[in-house]
Amino acid sequence: MATNSDSQGAVFWDWLRPLFASTDNEPRREPPPQRGMALTVCVLLSCVLWLSLTLGEQRTQTVRLPVEVTETPEGQALAEVPPTHVQVQVQGRGLDLLRLLYSPPVLKVNATTSQVDVADMVTLPQGTSLQIESVTPASFEMALEPPQTRRIPVQSRVEIDLASDYELIGAPQLVPDSVDIEGAESVVQGVDVWPTAPSTIENLQDTAEVQVPLADTLRRLVDVQPKAVRITARAGRFVEETREVEVEVTGVPSGQDLVSLQPSTVRIRYRVLFRDLFKARRASEFFATVSYDQIRSDTTGYVTPRVHVPPDLYIRDSEPIPSRLRYYTFVSER
């Protein structure tokens, strides 16, 4: 006679049978959703069980702790970079070790003496099962020297990517162009310039003004003030123009021989900032000269005129055409 429990077990088995049973004679079908859900639950339960067992076990792990020097003796500064990290071998439960690896504490060092005992300074979070087994290095030396302050120029490492057909108008300006550095005497004396952090100004067409931080290569040894500089770069588009001018002979003493130039005019070819194009066309400061001393010292029969352009306009690559002039001298009647 079947009992009630037996009948319930039979019903449960009938419910599970389609999830796991399969025959070779039946055509291949996609597993029912119930079977996939059961497998997913089994995998998740296995992972949770494995994690609970693993994180509860006692383990040994090596952890890297960052080192930060918080204080030096009065009138002394670091002359060498101390170790950036120490390795601490720690024993404890897996969960506590995982927390320590995820958020390691900073080892704060007071460099009041030249020899620092690191092992005595390492502290771990309270209320955990963690115990320190070893520290490497257990101690290290701190090189100390009298401090010095020095002002040095800033070196720009900002690259400027100009737009097509544009050129820089003058060199980029740094404000301030020098900084004060403070640190150990031997360190400060070995630094001649302080670079900015690498940066790029892209597609420059007009004026760009950006704040650029200074590089941080000696952060643990040298203090820099200020921490950033402002760089201003200007760009413009230049066009080519020409002007025809008379060539004047200058410096001819009174009563000396007369001089004639052939030709007596030249064309000045130059490049000017596009926005100054019409000002350049109307400007009266374009002229060319040949000094009498050039003619007296010449042995070839030709002289090169000197071109003068307006000083208040952005003009580049000015040159006379032709580049040389023939000259003739006439003896004046006395």
Coordinates of C-alpha atoms in Angstrom, one line a residue:
M1 CA 0.0 0.0 0.0
A2 CA 1.5 3.3 -1.2
T3 CA 2.0 6.0 1.4
N4 CA 1.3 9.7 1.0
S5 CA 5.1 10.5 1.0
D6 CA 5.7 8.0 -1.7
S7 CA 3.0 9.5 -3.9
Q8 CA 4.4 13.0 -3.4
G9 CA 7.9 11.8 -4.3
A10 CA 6.5 10.2 -7.5
V11 CA 4.9 13.5 -8.4
F12 CA 8.1 15.4 -7.8
W13 CA 10.1 13.0 -9.9
D14 CA 7.6 13.2 -12.7
W15 CA 8.1 17.0 -12.7
L16 CA 11.9 16.7 -12.9
R17 CA 12.1 13.8 -15.4
P18 CA 11.5 16.0 -18.5
L19 CA 14.3 18.4 -17.3
F20 CA 17.1 15.8 -17.4
A21 CA 15.8 12.8 -19.4
S22 CA 16.5 12.5 -23.1
T23 CA 16.4 9.7 -25.7
D24 CA 18.3 9.2 -28.8
N25 CA 15.2 8.2 -30.8
E26 CA 13.5 11.6 -30.2
P27 CA 14.3 14.5 -32.5
R28 CA 16.7 17.2 -31.0
R29 CA 14.7 20.0 -29.3
E30 CA 15.6 23.1 -27.5
P31 CA 15.7 22.5 -23.7
P32 CA 12.7 23.8 -21.9
P33 CA 13.0 27.1 -19.9
Q34 CA 12.7 25.2 -16.6
R35 CA 15.9 23.2 -17.3
G36 CA 17.9 26.3 -18.1
M37 CA 16.7 28.0 -15.0
A38 CA 17.6 25.0 -12.9
L39 CA 21.1 24.9 -14.3
T40 CA 21.6 28.6 -13.7
V41 CA 20.5 28.3 -10.1
C42 CA 22.9 25.3 -9.6
V43 CA 25.8 27.3 -10.9
L44 CA 25.0 30.4 -8.8
L45 CA 24.7 28.2 -5.7
S46 CA 28.1 26.6 -6.4
C47 CA 29.8 30.0 -6.9
V48 CA 28.3 31.3 -3.6
L49 CA 29.4 28.2 -1.7
W50 CA 32.9 28.3 -3.2
L51 CA 33.3 32.0 -2.3
S52 CA 32.0 31.5 1.2
L53 CA 34.5 28.7 1.8
T54 CA 37.4 30.5 0.1
L55 CA 36.9 33.9 1.8
G56 CA 36.6 32.3 5.2
E57 CA 39.9 30.4 5.0
Q58 CA 43.2 31.6 6.5
R59 CA 45.6 32.7 3.8
T60 CA 48.9 34.5 3.4
Q61 CA 49.1 37.4 0.9
T62 CA 51.8 40.0 -0.1
V63 CA 50.5 43.5 -0.3
R64 CA 52.2 46.6 -1.7
L65 CA 51.7 49.7 0.6
P66 CA 52.4 53.2 -0.8
V67 CA 54.9 55.2 1.2
E68 CA 54.4 59.0 1.9
V69 CA 57.0 61.1 3.7
T70 CA 55.0 63.5 5.9
E71 CA 57.7 65.3 7.9
T72 CA 61.4 66.0 7.7
P73 CA 63.6 67.6 10.4
E74 CA 63.5 71.4 10.6
G75 CA 66.1 72.9 8.3
Q76 CA 66.5 69.6 6.3
A77 CA 65.1 68.4 3.0
L78 CA 65.1 65.0 1.1
A79 CA 68.1 64.6 -1.2
E80 CA 67.1 61.2 -2.6
V81 CA 63.7 59.7 -3.5
P82 CA 62.6 57.3 -0.7
P83 CA 61.0 54.0 -1.7
T84 CA 57.6 54.5 -3.3
H85 CA 56.2 51.2 -1.9
V86 CA 57.0 48.5 0.7
Q87 CA 55.9 44.9 0.5
V88 CA 54.0 43.5 3.5
Q89 CA 53.3 39.8 3.9
V90 CA 50.0 39.5 5.8
Q91 CA 48.1 36.5 7.1
G92 CA 44.3 36.5 7.7
R93 CA 40.9 35.6 6.4
G94 CA 40.3 35.8 2.6
L95 CA 37.7 38.5 3.0
D96 CA 39.9 40.7 5.1
L97 CA 42.8 40.2 2.6
L98 CA 40.5 41.1 -0.3
R99 CA 39.5 44.4 1.4
L100 CA 43.2 45.2 2.1
L101 CA 44.2 44.5 -1.6
Y102 CA 41.3 46.7 -2.8
S103 CA 42.1 49.7 -0.5
P104 CA 45.7 49.4 0.9
P105 CA 46.5 52.0 3.6
V106 CA 49.2 54.7 2.9
L107 CA 52.3 54.2 5.0
K108 CA 53.1 57.7 6.5
V109 CA 56.8 58.1 7.3
N110 CA 58.3 60.7 9.6
A111 CA 61.9 61.3 8.4
T112 CA 63.1 62.7 11.7
T113 CA 66.2 60.5 11.5
S114 CA 68.4 59.3 8.7
Q115 CA 67.4 55.6 9.4
V116 CA 63.7 54.8 9.2
D117 CA 62.4 51.6 10.7
V118 CA 59.5 50.7 8.4
A119 CA 58.4 47.6 10.3
D120 CA 57.4 49.6 13.3
M121 CA 55.3 52.1 11.3
V122 CA 53.1 49.6 9.4
T123 CA 49.5 49.6 10.8
L124 CA 46.6 47.5 9.5
P125 CA 42.9 48.1 9.8
Q126 CA 41.5 47.4 13.3
G127 CA 38.8 44.8 13.9
T128 CA 40.2 42.3 11.3
S129 CA 42.0 39.0 11.5
L130 CA 45.0 40.4 9.7
Q131 CA 48.5 39.9 11.1
I132 CA 51.8 41.1 9.7
E133 CA 54.4 38.4 9.1
S134 CA 57.2 40.4 7.4
V135 CA 58.0 43.8 5.8
T136 CA 60.3 44.4 2.9
P137 CA 62.4 46.5 3.2
A138 CA 62.3 46.5 7.0
S139 CA 64.1 49.8 7.0
F140 CA 65.7 52.3 4.7
E141 CA 68.0 55.4 4.9
M142 CA 66.8 58.9 4.3
A143 CA 69.4 61.3 2.7
L144 CA 68.9 64.7 4.1
E145 CA 70.5 68.1 3.2
P146 CA 69.9 71.8 3.9
P147 CA 67.1 73.2 1.7
Q148 CA 67.6 75.9 -1.0
T149 CA 65.2 78.0 -3.0
R150 CA 66.0 78.9 -6.6
R151 CA 64.2 80.6 -9.5
I152 CA 64.5 78.8 -12.9
P153 CA 62.8 79.3 -16.3
V154 CA 59.8 77.3 -17.5
Q155 CA 60.3 75.1 -20.5
S156 CA 57.2 74.6 -22.7
R157 CA 56.3 71.1 -23.9
V158 CA 53.1 72.3 -25.5
E159 CA 52.7 71.3 -29.1
I160 CA 50.8 73.7 -31.4
D161 CA 48.9 72.2 -34.3
L162 CA 48.2 75.0 -36.7
A163 CA 45.2 75.1 -39.1
S164 CA 46.0 74.8 -42.8
D165 CA 47.8 77.9 -44.3
Y166 CA 48.2 79.4 -40.8
E167 CA 51.5 80.4 -39.1
L168 CA 52.5 81.4 -35.6
I169 CA 52.6 85.2 -34.9
G170 CA 55.6 85.4 -32.6
A171 CA 56.7 82.8 -30.1
P172 CA 54.1 81.5 -27.6
Q173 CA 54.1 83.5 -24.3
L174 CA 54.4 81.8 -20.9
V175 CA 53.0 83.6 -17.8
P176 CA 54.9 83.3 -15.5
D177 CA 58.0 82.4 -17.5
S178 CA 59.9 81.2 -14.4
V179 CA 59.1 79.4 -11.2
D180 CA 60.5 79.0 -7.7
I181 CA 61.7 75.5 -6.7
E182 CA 62.6 74.5 -3.1
G183 CA 64.4 71.3 -2.1
A184 CA 67.7 69.8 -1.0
E185 CA 70.7 71.9 -2.2
S186 CA 72.2 69.2 -4.4
V187 CA 68.9 68.5 -6.1
V188 CA 68.0 72.2 -6.7
Q189 CA 71.4 73.0 -8.2
G190 CA 71.0 70.2 -10.7
V191 CA 67.8 71.7 -12.2
D192 CA 68.2 74.4 -14.9
V193 CA 64.7 74.5 -16.3
W194 CA 61.3 73.1 -15.3
P195 CA 59.1 71.7 -18.0
T196 CA 55.4 71.9 -18.4
A197 CA 53.3 68.8 -18.7
P198 CA 52.9 67.6 -22.3
S199 CA 49.9 69.2 -24.0
T200 CA 48.6 70.1 -27.5
I201 CA 46.7 73.1 -28.9
E202 CA 44.9 71.8 -31.9
N203 CA 43.7 73.5 -35.1
L204 CA 45.0 77.0 -34.0
Q205 CA 43.6 79.8 -36.2
D206 CA 43.5 82.9 -34.0
T207 CA 44.5 83.2 -30.4
A208 CA 44.5 80.5 -27.8
E209 CA 45.1 80.9 -24.1
V210 CA 45.3 77.7 -21.9
Q211 CA 46.3 76.8 -18.4
V212 CA 49.0 74.1 -18.4
P213 CA 50.2 72.3 -15.2
L214 CA 53.9 71.9 -14.6
A215 CA 55.5 68.5 -14.9
D216 CA 55.7 66.4 -11.7
T217 CA 58.9 64.5 -12.1
L218 CA 60.5 65.6 -8.8
R219 CA 57.3 65.9 -6.8
R220 CA 58.7 63.8 -3.9
L221 CA 61.9 66.0 -3.6
V222 CA 61.2 69.5 -4.9
D223 CA 58.3 71.9 -4.2
V224 CA 57.4 74.1 -7.2
Q225 CA 55.5 77.4 -7.0
P226 CA 53.3 78.0 -8.9
K227 CA 51.9 74.7 -10.0
A228 CA 50.7 75.8 -13.5
V229 CA 51.4 78.5 -16.1
R230 CA 49.3 80.2 -18.7
I231 CA 50.4 79.9 -22.3
T232 CA 49.2 82.2 -25.1
A233 CA 49.7 81.4 -28.7
R234 CA 48.6 83.5 -31.7
A235 CA 48.3 82.4 -35.3
G236 CA 47.3 84.1 -38.6
R237 CA 47.1 83.6 -42.3
F238 CA 49.8 85.4 -44.4
V239 CA 49.4 86.4 -48.1
E240 CA 52.0 87.6 -50.6
E241 CA 52.1 91.1 -51.9
T242 CA 54.5 93.4 -53.9
R243 CA 55.2 97.2 -53.8
E244 CA 57.3 99.2 -56.2
V245 CA 59.5 101.8 -54.6
E246 CA 62.3 104.2 -55.5
V247 CA 65.8 103.3 -54.3
E248 CA 67.6 106.1 -52.4
V249 CA 71.4 106.5 -52.1
T250 CA 72.1 107.6 -48.6
G251 CA 75.2 109.0 -46.9
V252 CA 76.6 110.8 -49.9
P253 CA 79.0 113.5 -48.6
S254 CA 78.5 117.0 -50.0
G255 CA 80.8 117.7 -52.9
Q256 CA 81.4 114.0 -53.7
D257 CA 80.8 112.2 -56.9
L258 CA 77.1 111.7 -58.0
V259 CA 75.7 108.2 -58.1
S260 CA 73.1 106.7 -60.4
L261 CA 71.4 103.3 -59.9
Q262 CA 70.2 101.0 -62.7
P263 CA 67.4 100.3 -62.3
S264 CA 66.4 103.1 -60.0
T265 CA 63.3 101.3 -58.6
V266 CA 62.8 97.8 -57.2
R267 CA 59.7 95.8 -56.3
I268 CA 59.5 94.7 -52.7
R269 CA 58.0 91.2 -52.4
Y270 CA 56.7 90.4 -48.9
R271 CA 54.2 88.3 -47.0
V272 CA 51.8 90.1 -44.7
L273 CA 49.1 89.1 -42.3
F274 CA 45.9 88.9 -44.1
R275 CA 44.1 91.3 -41.8
D276 CA 46.8 93.9 -42.4
L277 CA 46.7 93.5 -46.2
F278 CA 45.0 96.9 -46.9
K279 CA 47.1 98.7 -44.3
A280 CA 50.2 97.5 -46.0
R281 CA 49.0 98.7 -49.4
R282 CA 48.4 102.2 -48.0
A283 CA 51.5 102.4 -45.8
S284 CA 54.2 104.9 -46.6
E285 CA 57.0 103.2 -44.7
F286 CA 58.0 100.9 -47.6
F287 CA 61.3 102.1 -49.2
A288 CA 64.7 100.8 -50.2
T289 CA 68.2 102.3 -49.7
V290 CA 71.8 101.8 -50.8
S291 CA 74.5 103.4 -48.7
Y292 CA 77.3 105.3 -50.2
D293 CA 79.7 103.3 -48.1
Q294 CA 78.5 100.1 -49.9
I295 CA 79.4 101.6 -53.3
R296 CA 82.8 102.8 -52.1
S297 CA 83.8 99.4 -50.8
D298 CA 82.3 97.4 -53.7
T299 CA 84.5 95.9 -56.4
T300 CA 81.9 94.1 -58.5
G301 CA 79.9 97.0 -59.9
Y302 CA 76.7 95.8 -58.2
V303 CA 75.1 96.6 -54.8
T304 CA 72.3 95.0 -52.9
P305 CA 69.5 97.4 -51.8
R306 CA 68.3 97.3 -48.2
V307 CA 64.5 97.0 -47.8
H308 CA 62.5 98.8 -45.1
V309 CA 59.0 97.8 -44.2
P310 CA 56.4 99.3 -41.7
P311 CA 57.4 98.3 -38.2
D312 CA 53.9 98.2 -36.9
L313 CA 52.7 95.5 -39.3
Y314 CA 53.3 91.7 -39.3
I315 CA 55.4 91.4 -42.5
R316 CA 57.7 88.5 -43.3
D317 CA 60.2 87.4 -46.0
S318 CA 60.6 90.9 -47.6
E319 CA 63.1 90.9 -50.5
P320 CA 63.9 93.3 -53.3
I321 CA 63.4 92.4 -57.0
P322 CA 65.9 92.6 -58.6
S323 CA 68.2 91.6 -55.7
R324 CA 71.2 93.6 -57.1
L325 CA 71.5 97.0 -58.8
R326 CA 74.2 98.3 -61.1
Y327 CA 75.6 101.7 -60.2
Y328 CA 77.4 104.5 -62.0
T329 CA 79.3 107.4 -60.6
F330 CA 79.6 110.8 -62.2
V331 CA 82.4 113.1 -61.4
S332 CA 81.0 116.5 -60.4
E333 CA 82.6 119.7 -61.8
R334 CA 84.6 121.6 -59.4

